[in-house]
Short mmCIF file of C-alpha atoms in Angstrom, two decimals:
data_model
loop_
_atom_site.label_atom_id
_atom_site.label_comp_id
_atom_site.label_asym_id
_atom_site.label_seq_id
_atom_site.Cartn_x
_atom_site.Cartn_y
_atom_site.Cartn_z
CA MET A 291 66.43 -35.32 157.83
CA SER A 292 64.21 -32.87 156.65
CA ASP A 293 62.67 -29.82 159.27
CA SER A 294 59.71 -31.07 160.91
CA LYS A 295 56.82 -29.14 162.58
CA GLN A 296 53.86 -30.39 165.02
CA VAL A 297 50.59 -29.33 165.52
CA THR A 298 47.56 -29.95 167.60
CA LEU A 299 44.25 -30.37 165.80
CA PRO A 300 40.91 -30.18 167.96
CA ILE A 301 39.10 -32.93 166.20
CA THR A 302 34.87 -32.92 166.11
CA GLY A 303 32.60 -35.91 165.69
CA MET A 304 34.64 -38.62 167.18
CA THR A 305 32.57 -41.11 169.72
CA CYS A 306 34.68 -44.12 169.90
CA ALA A 307 37.78 -45.81 170.12
CA ASN A 308 37.56 -46.93 166.56
CA CYS A 309 37.17 -43.13 165.61
CA VAL A 310 40.56 -42.41 167.11
CA ALA A 311 42.27 -45.22 165.21
CA THR A 312 40.30 -44.36 161.77
CA VAL A 313 41.50 -40.77 161.98
CA GLU A 314 45.19 -42.03 163.01
CA ARG A 315 45.10 -44.68 160.42
CA ASN A 316 44.34 -41.52 157.38
CA LEU A 317 46.90 -39.23 158.71
CA LYS A 318 49.37 -41.65 158.65
CA LYS A 319 48.73 -42.50 155.36
CA LEU A 320 49.83 -39.29 154.25
CA GLU A 321 53.44 -39.07 152.85
CA GLY A 322 55.39 -36.42 155.16
CA ILE A 323 53.71 -37.71 158.42
CA GLN A 324 56.57 -38.77 160.96
CA PHE A 325 54.10 -39.17 164.13
CA ALA A 326 49.98 -38.73 164.92
CA ASN A 327 48.47 -39.28 168.14
CA VAL A 328 44.61 -38.93 168.46
CA ASN A 329 43.38 -38.49 172.20
CA LEU A 330 39.40 -39.50 172.43
CA SER A 331 38.89 -37.58 175.91
CA SER A 332 40.73 -34.15 174.59
CA GLU A 333 39.41 -34.44 171.17
CA ARG A 334 42.46 -33.66 169.52
CA ALA A 335 45.33 -34.67 167.37
CA THR A 336 48.84 -34.45 167.86
CA VAL A 337 50.69 -34.42 164.35
CA GLU A 338 54.08 -34.09 163.43
CA TYR A 339 55.03 -33.48 159.54
CA SER A 340 57.24 -32.32 157.33
CA PRO A 341 56.08 -29.05 156.19
CA ASN A 342 58.47 -29.54 153.00
CA MET A 343 56.22 -32.48 152.13
CA ILE A 344 52.25 -31.45 153.18
CA GLY A 345 50.63 -28.38 154.76
CA ILE A 346 48.22 -28.00 157.68
CA GLN A 347 45.34 -28.24 154.39
CA ASP A 348 46.05 -31.68 153.66
CA LEU A 349 45.89 -32.41 157.39
CA LEU A 350 42.14 -30.92 157.55
CA ALA A 351 41.33 -32.81 153.82
CA ARG A 352 42.58 -35.82 155.07
CA ILE A 353 40.57 -35.87 158.41
CA GLU A 354 37.79 -34.41 156.51
CA ARG A 355 37.80 -37.41 154.03
CA ALA A 356 37.98 -40.03 157.19
CA GLY A 357 34.56 -38.33 158.07
CA TYR A 358 35.10 -35.90 161.04
CA GLY A 359 36.19 -32.46 161.61
CA VAL A 360 38.33 -29.83 162.91
CA ALA A 361 36.86 -27.29 165.24
CA LYS A 362 37.42 -23.62 163.47
CA GLY A 363 37.30 -20.17 164.73
CA GLU A 364 36.32 -17.08 163.35
CA ALA A 365 37.30 -13.34 163.68
CA ASP A 366 35.41 -10.58 161.88
CA MET A 367 37.85 -7.91 161.98
CA ILE A 368 37.51 -3.75 161.53
CA VAL A 369 40.47 -2.89 159.90
CA LYS A 370 41.62 0.71 160.06
CA ARG A 371 44.54 2.92 157.77
CA MET A 372 43.74 0.96 154.33
CA SER A 373 44.24 3.69 151.74
CA ASP A 374 42.80 1.30 148.75
CA SER A 375 42.03 -2.19 147.82
CA ASN A 376 46.06 -2.96 147.06
CA ASP A 377 46.55 -2.89 150.90
CA ALA A 378 43.66 -5.02 151.46
CA LEU A 379 45.21 -7.64 149.15
CA ARG A 380 48.67 -7.10 150.95
CA LEU A 381 47.00 -7.99 154.24
CA GLU A 382 44.96 -10.76 153.05
CA ARG A 383 48.86 -12.19 151.48
CA ALA A 384 50.38 -11.75 155.06
CA LEU A 385 46.97 -13.14 157.02
CA LYS A 386 47.11 -16.17 154.97
CA GLN A 387 50.81 -16.55 155.21
CA LEU A 388 49.80 -16.85 159.15
CA GLU A 389 50.48 -20.81 160.07
CA GLY A 390 47.16 -21.73 161.49
CA VAL A 391 45.09 -19.57 159.04
CA ILE A 392 42.89 -21.32 157.07
CA GLN A 393 41.06 -18.57 154.77
CA ALA A 394 41.42 -14.91 155.15
CA GLN A 395 39.19 -12.32 153.09
CA VAL A 396 39.81 -8.33 153.54
CA THR A 397 37.53 -6.27 151.70
CA TYR A 398 38.49 -2.66 151.45
CA GLY A 399 34.99 -1.27 150.99
CA THR A 400 33.98 -2.30 154.40
CA GLU A 401 36.79 -2.20 156.16
CA ARG A 402 36.58 -6.00 157.33
CA ALA A 403 38.98 -8.80 157.53
CA LYS A 404 37.22 -12.07 158.17
CA VAL A 405 39.35 -14.71 158.83
CA HIS A 406 39.04 -18.86 160.09
CA TYR A 407 41.51 -20.15 161.54
CA ILE A 408 42.57 -23.36 163.97
CA PRO A 409 42.47 -22.18 167.38
CA THR A 410 45.10 -24.58 168.71
CA ILE A 411 47.74 -23.25 166.22
CA VAL A 412 47.02 -19.38 166.31
CA SER A 413 45.30 -17.64 168.26
CA LEU A 414 42.99 -14.02 168.05
CA ALA A 415 45.90 -11.84 169.61
CA GLU A 416 48.86 -13.30 167.26
CA ILE A 417 45.99 -12.75 164.42
CA ARG A 418 45.56 -9.14 165.53
CA LYS A 419 49.51 -8.78 165.77
CA THR A 420 49.97 -9.61 161.76
CA VAL A 421 47.67 -7.11 161.27
CA THR A 422 49.35 -4.41 162.61
CA ALA A 423 52.89 -5.84 161.82
CA ALA A 424 51.70 -5.16 158.19
CA GLY A 425 50.79 -1.47 159.40
CA PHE A 426 47.33 -1.44 159.91
CA GLN A 427 44.79 -0.99 163.11
CA ALA A 428 42.81 -4.18 164.08
CA VAL A 429 39.59 -2.18 166.21
CA ASP A 430 38.97 -4.06 169.79
CA THR A 431 35.54 -4.93 169.25
CA GLY A 432 35.80 -6.84 172.66
CA ASP A 433 36.65 -10.28 171.04
CA ASP A 434 39.92 -10.91 172.54
CA VAL A 435 38.99 -13.10 175.33
CA GLU A 436 36.59 -15.34 172.98
CA ASP A 437 37.41 -19.16 173.21
CA ALA A 438 37.15 -19.98 169.46
CA GLU A 439 37.25 -24.06 170.13
CA ARG A 440 35.11 -23.93 173.07
CA LYS A 441 32.60 -21.85 170.69
CA ALA A 442 32.90 -24.65 167.89
CA ARG A 443 32.30 -27.51 170.29
CA GLN A 444 29.33 -25.36 171.93
CA ALA A 445 28.06 -25.35 168.42
CA GLU A 446 28.02 -28.82 168.08
CA ILE A 447 26.66 -29.55 171.10
CA ALA A 448 23.55 -27.26 169.99
CA GLN A 449 23.17 -29.12 166.70
CA GLN A 450 23.01 -32.55 168.65
CA ARG A 451 20.67 -30.66 171.03
CA HIS A 452 18.63 -29.74 168.09
CA TYR A 453 18.45 -33.05 166.52
CA LEU A 454 17.13 -34.56 170.17
CA ILE A 455 14.49 -32.07 170.47
CA VAL A 456 13.23 -33.21 166.72
CA GLY A 457 13.75 -36.81 167.63
CA LEU A 458 11.95 -36.65 170.88
CA ILE A 459 8.91 -34.17 169.04
CA PHE A 460 8.20 -37.29 166.78
CA THR A 461 9.61 -40.65 168.58
CA ILE A 462 7.26 -39.82 171.58
CA PRO A 463 4.09 -39.64 169.67
CA LEU A 464 4.91 -42.85 167.58
CA PHE A 465 5.74 -44.72 171.11
CA ILE A 466 2.33 -43.96 172.32
CA LEU A 467 0.84 -44.91 169.55
CA ALA A 468 2.88 -48.46 169.08
CA MET A 469 1.67 -49.11 172.58
CA ALA A 470 -1.94 -47.48 172.38
CA GLY A 471 -3.19 -51.15 171.99
CA ASP A 472 -1.44 -53.10 174.73
CA PHE A 473 -2.27 -50.80 177.30
CA GLY A 474 -5.77 -49.49 176.21
CA LEU A 475 -5.20 -45.99 175.18
CA LEU A 476 -7.26 -46.33 172.07
CA PRO A 477 -10.02 -48.40 170.87
CA MET A 478 -8.89 -51.31 169.09
CA ASN A 479 -10.83 -50.55 165.66
CA ILE A 480 -8.57 -47.35 165.82
CA VAL A 481 -5.69 -49.26 166.82
CA HIS A 482 -6.08 -51.68 163.98
CA ALA A 483 -7.10 -49.34 161.45
CA GLY A 484 -5.37 -48.89 157.97
CA TRP A 485 -4.33 -45.88 157.81
CA MET A 486 -2.24 -46.46 161.46
CA PRO A 487 1.02 -48.11 159.92
CA TRP A 488 1.11 -44.96 157.50
CA LEU A 489 0.92 -42.48 160.35
CA MET A 490 3.81 -44.56 162.03
CA LEU A 491 5.77 -44.25 159.04
CA ALA A 492 5.14 -40.90 158.87
CA LEU A 493 6.03 -40.15 162.34
CA ALA A 494 9.22 -42.64 161.94
CA THR A 495 10.79 -41.18 158.96
CA PRO A 496 12.11 -37.67 159.83
CA VAL A 497 13.78 -39.35 162.67
CA GLN A 498 15.16 -42.13 160.56
CA PHE A 499 16.25 -39.97 158.01
CA TYR A 500 16.81 -36.47 159.40
CA VAL A 501 18.10 -36.99 162.80
CA GLY A 502 19.77 -40.07 161.72
CA LYS A 503 21.40 -38.51 158.52
CA GLN A 504 24.42 -37.98 160.55
CA TYR A 505 24.81 -42.10 161.24
CA TYR A 506 24.28 -42.65 157.63
CA GLN A 507 26.92 -40.28 156.34
CA GLY A 508 29.32 -41.49 159.21
CA ALA A 509 28.92 -45.11 158.34
CA TYR A 510 29.39 -44.34 154.68
CA LYS A 511 32.57 -42.48 155.34
CA ALA A 512 33.78 -45.51 157.73
CA LEU A 513 32.96 -47.88 155.31
CA MET A 514 34.63 -45.75 152.33
CA ASN A 515 37.63 -45.73 154.45
CA ARG A 516 37.39 -49.76 155.22
CA SER A 517 36.80 -49.14 158.83
CA ALA A 518 33.38 -49.89 161.17
CA ASN A 519 32.53 -47.61 163.85
CA MET A 520 29.44 -46.94 166.26
CA ASP A 521 27.79 -45.19 163.47
CA VAL A 522 28.07 -48.08 160.91
CA LEU A 523 26.21 -50.05 163.89
CA ILE A 524 23.58 -47.65 164.28
CA ALA A 525 22.98 -47.03 160.60
CA MET A 526 22.65 -50.77 160.06
CA GLY A 527 20.51 -51.71 163.56
CA THR A 528 18.05 -48.81 162.45
CA SER A 529 17.46 -49.33 159.02
CA ALA A 530 16.89 -53.24 159.71
CA ALA A 531 14.52 -52.33 162.18
#
């Protein structure tokens, strides 16, 4: 039996038990997967796989294909002691070989290294240690205490807050206009005016197709994976309405 590795991946975008089943099912379809377990409460996937057959990038691609994401950290470091562009290329190769690093770009001209990584596999401290082991110096900018996964989760929450605010801005006036006739808030000639339905349509469209695009995208990916989740239910219900 070939050697196996176990990794924990922080999953984003899951909302229900069916999302868990979808991620698990898609991971298990990969050749080389020996074990896959997804936990909704911790929003993490524990995967055991054969590194001779697949890699981390294959796992990420499979999760994204299922319609979900993986929380990633980003480090932007100042690197000293690089003498030329060959040093930058050498450091870049060393960083890319570090398990958990998704992308690394080192620029000699600016003396900076930008690294995208999975925080549950590799830490910022380990990345800095790799820079030091390669013969360079990573300047301390005070980011060592940063919780990259927490930052990614906060970005996701901020995006949902933005959608909520936009939705409320358009939905509250729409609700008032829709109920204006019943509560006598507006004269009946305005309530039944020919332009009123068009005004309601103008207010409803951003909510349905801007705020709601995430549900359409999730529903499409779920159906492409021959599954049905809450996104499918929401997309069908709101579209019918």
